[in-house]
mmCIF file of C-alpha atoms and ligand atoms in Angstrom:
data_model
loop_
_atom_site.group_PDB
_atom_site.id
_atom_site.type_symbol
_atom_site.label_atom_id
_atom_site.label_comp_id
_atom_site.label_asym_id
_atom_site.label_seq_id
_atom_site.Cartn_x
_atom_site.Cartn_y
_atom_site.Cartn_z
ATOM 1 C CA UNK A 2 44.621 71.400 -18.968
ATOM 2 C CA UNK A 3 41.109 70.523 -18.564
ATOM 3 C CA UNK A 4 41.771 66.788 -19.130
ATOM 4 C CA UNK A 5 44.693 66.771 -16.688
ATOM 5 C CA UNK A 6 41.952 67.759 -14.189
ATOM 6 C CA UNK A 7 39.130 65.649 -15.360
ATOM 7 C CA UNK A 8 41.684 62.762 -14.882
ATOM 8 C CA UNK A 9 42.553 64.051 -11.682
ATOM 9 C CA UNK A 10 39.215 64.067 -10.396
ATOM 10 C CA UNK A 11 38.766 60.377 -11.667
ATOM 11 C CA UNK A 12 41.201 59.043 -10.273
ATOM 12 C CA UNK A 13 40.036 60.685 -7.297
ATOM 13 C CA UNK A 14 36.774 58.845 -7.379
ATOM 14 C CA UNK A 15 37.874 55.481 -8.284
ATOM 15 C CA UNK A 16 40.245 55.651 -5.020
ATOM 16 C CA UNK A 17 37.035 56.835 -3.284
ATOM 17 C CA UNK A 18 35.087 53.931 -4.438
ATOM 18 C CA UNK A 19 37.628 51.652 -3.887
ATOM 19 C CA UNK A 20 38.020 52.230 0.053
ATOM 20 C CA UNK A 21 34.384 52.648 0.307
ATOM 21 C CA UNK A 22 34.298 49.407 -1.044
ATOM 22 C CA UNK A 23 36.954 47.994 1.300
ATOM 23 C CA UNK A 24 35.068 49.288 4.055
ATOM 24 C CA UNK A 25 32.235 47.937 3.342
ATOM 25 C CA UNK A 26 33.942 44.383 2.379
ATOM 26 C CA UNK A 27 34.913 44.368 6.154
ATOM 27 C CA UNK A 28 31.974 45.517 7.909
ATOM 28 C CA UNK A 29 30.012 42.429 6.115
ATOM 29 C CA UNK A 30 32.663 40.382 7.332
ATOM 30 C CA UNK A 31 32.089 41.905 11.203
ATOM 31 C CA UNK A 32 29.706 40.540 13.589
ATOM 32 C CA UNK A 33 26.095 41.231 13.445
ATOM 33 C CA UNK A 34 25.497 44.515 15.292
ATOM 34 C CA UNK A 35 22.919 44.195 18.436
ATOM 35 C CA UNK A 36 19.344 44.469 18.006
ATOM 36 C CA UNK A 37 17.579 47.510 19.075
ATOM 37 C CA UNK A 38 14.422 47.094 18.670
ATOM 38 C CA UNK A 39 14.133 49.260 15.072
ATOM 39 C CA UNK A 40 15.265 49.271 12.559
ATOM 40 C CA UNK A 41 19.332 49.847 12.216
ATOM 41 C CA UNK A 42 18.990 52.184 9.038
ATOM 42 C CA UNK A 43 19.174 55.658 10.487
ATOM 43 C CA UNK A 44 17.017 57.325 7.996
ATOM 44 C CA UNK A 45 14.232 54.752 8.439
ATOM 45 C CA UNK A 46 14.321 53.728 12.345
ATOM 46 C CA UNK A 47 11.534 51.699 11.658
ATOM 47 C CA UNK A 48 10.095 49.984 15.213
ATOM 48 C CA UNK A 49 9.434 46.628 15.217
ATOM 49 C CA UNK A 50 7.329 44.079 17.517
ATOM 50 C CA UNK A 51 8.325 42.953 20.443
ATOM 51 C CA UNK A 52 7.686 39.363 18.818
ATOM 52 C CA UNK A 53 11.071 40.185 16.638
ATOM 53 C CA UNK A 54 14.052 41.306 19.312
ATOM 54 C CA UNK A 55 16.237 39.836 17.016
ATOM 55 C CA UNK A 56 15.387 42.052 14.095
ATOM 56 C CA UNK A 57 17.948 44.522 12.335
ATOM 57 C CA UNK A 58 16.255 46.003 9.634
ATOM 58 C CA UNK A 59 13.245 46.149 7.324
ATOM 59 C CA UNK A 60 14.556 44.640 4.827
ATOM 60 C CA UNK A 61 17.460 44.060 2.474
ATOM 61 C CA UNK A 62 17.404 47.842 1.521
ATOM 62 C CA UNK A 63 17.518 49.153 4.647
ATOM 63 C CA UNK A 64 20.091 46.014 5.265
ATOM 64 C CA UNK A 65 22.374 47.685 2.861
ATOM 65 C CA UNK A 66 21.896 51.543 3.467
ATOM 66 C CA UNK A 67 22.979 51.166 7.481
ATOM 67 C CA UNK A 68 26.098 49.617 6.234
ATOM 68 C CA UNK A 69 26.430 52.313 3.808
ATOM 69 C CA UNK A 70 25.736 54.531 7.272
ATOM 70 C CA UNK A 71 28.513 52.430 8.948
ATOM 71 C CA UNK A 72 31.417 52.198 6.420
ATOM 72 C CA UNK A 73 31.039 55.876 5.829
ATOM 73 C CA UNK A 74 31.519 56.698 9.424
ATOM 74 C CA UNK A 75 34.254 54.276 9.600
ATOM 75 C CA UNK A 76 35.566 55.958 6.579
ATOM 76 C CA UNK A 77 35.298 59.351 8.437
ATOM 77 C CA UNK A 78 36.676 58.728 11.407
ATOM 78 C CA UNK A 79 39.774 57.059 10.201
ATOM 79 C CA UNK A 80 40.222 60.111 7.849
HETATM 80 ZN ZN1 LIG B 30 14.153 50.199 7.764
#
């Protein structure tokens, strides 16, 4: 019984993981998001100079975490 659930719940996951991952394939593949003026991430927010307009993000961490941020809210809203 257990294992039917433990299966359950893993095959759960991987289908999880796998349109996370599809949603995140796709928002690489969309166009650059606008500049703000900080950084994109919304748990960093970071402000940058007025010397960088064009800037998204801090760096490749932050890079990655705000499309994290935007596939999951993709992910939400289609749900
Ligand atoms: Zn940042």
């Amino acid at each position: 019984m257990t294992d039917l659930i433990d299966q359950a719940q893993h095959f759960e996951a991987i289908n999880l993981a796998q349109s996370l991952q599809a949603q995140l394939r796709r928002a690489e593949t969309q166009a650059r998001p606008a500049a703000r003026g900080h950084c994109l991430n919304r748990e960093c927010l970071e402000p940058f100079a007025e010397a960088e307009p064009a800037r998204l993000y801090c760096g490749p961490a932050c890079a990655e975490a705000h499309h994290r941020q935007m596939a999951l809210a993709k992910y939400r809203s289609v749900r």
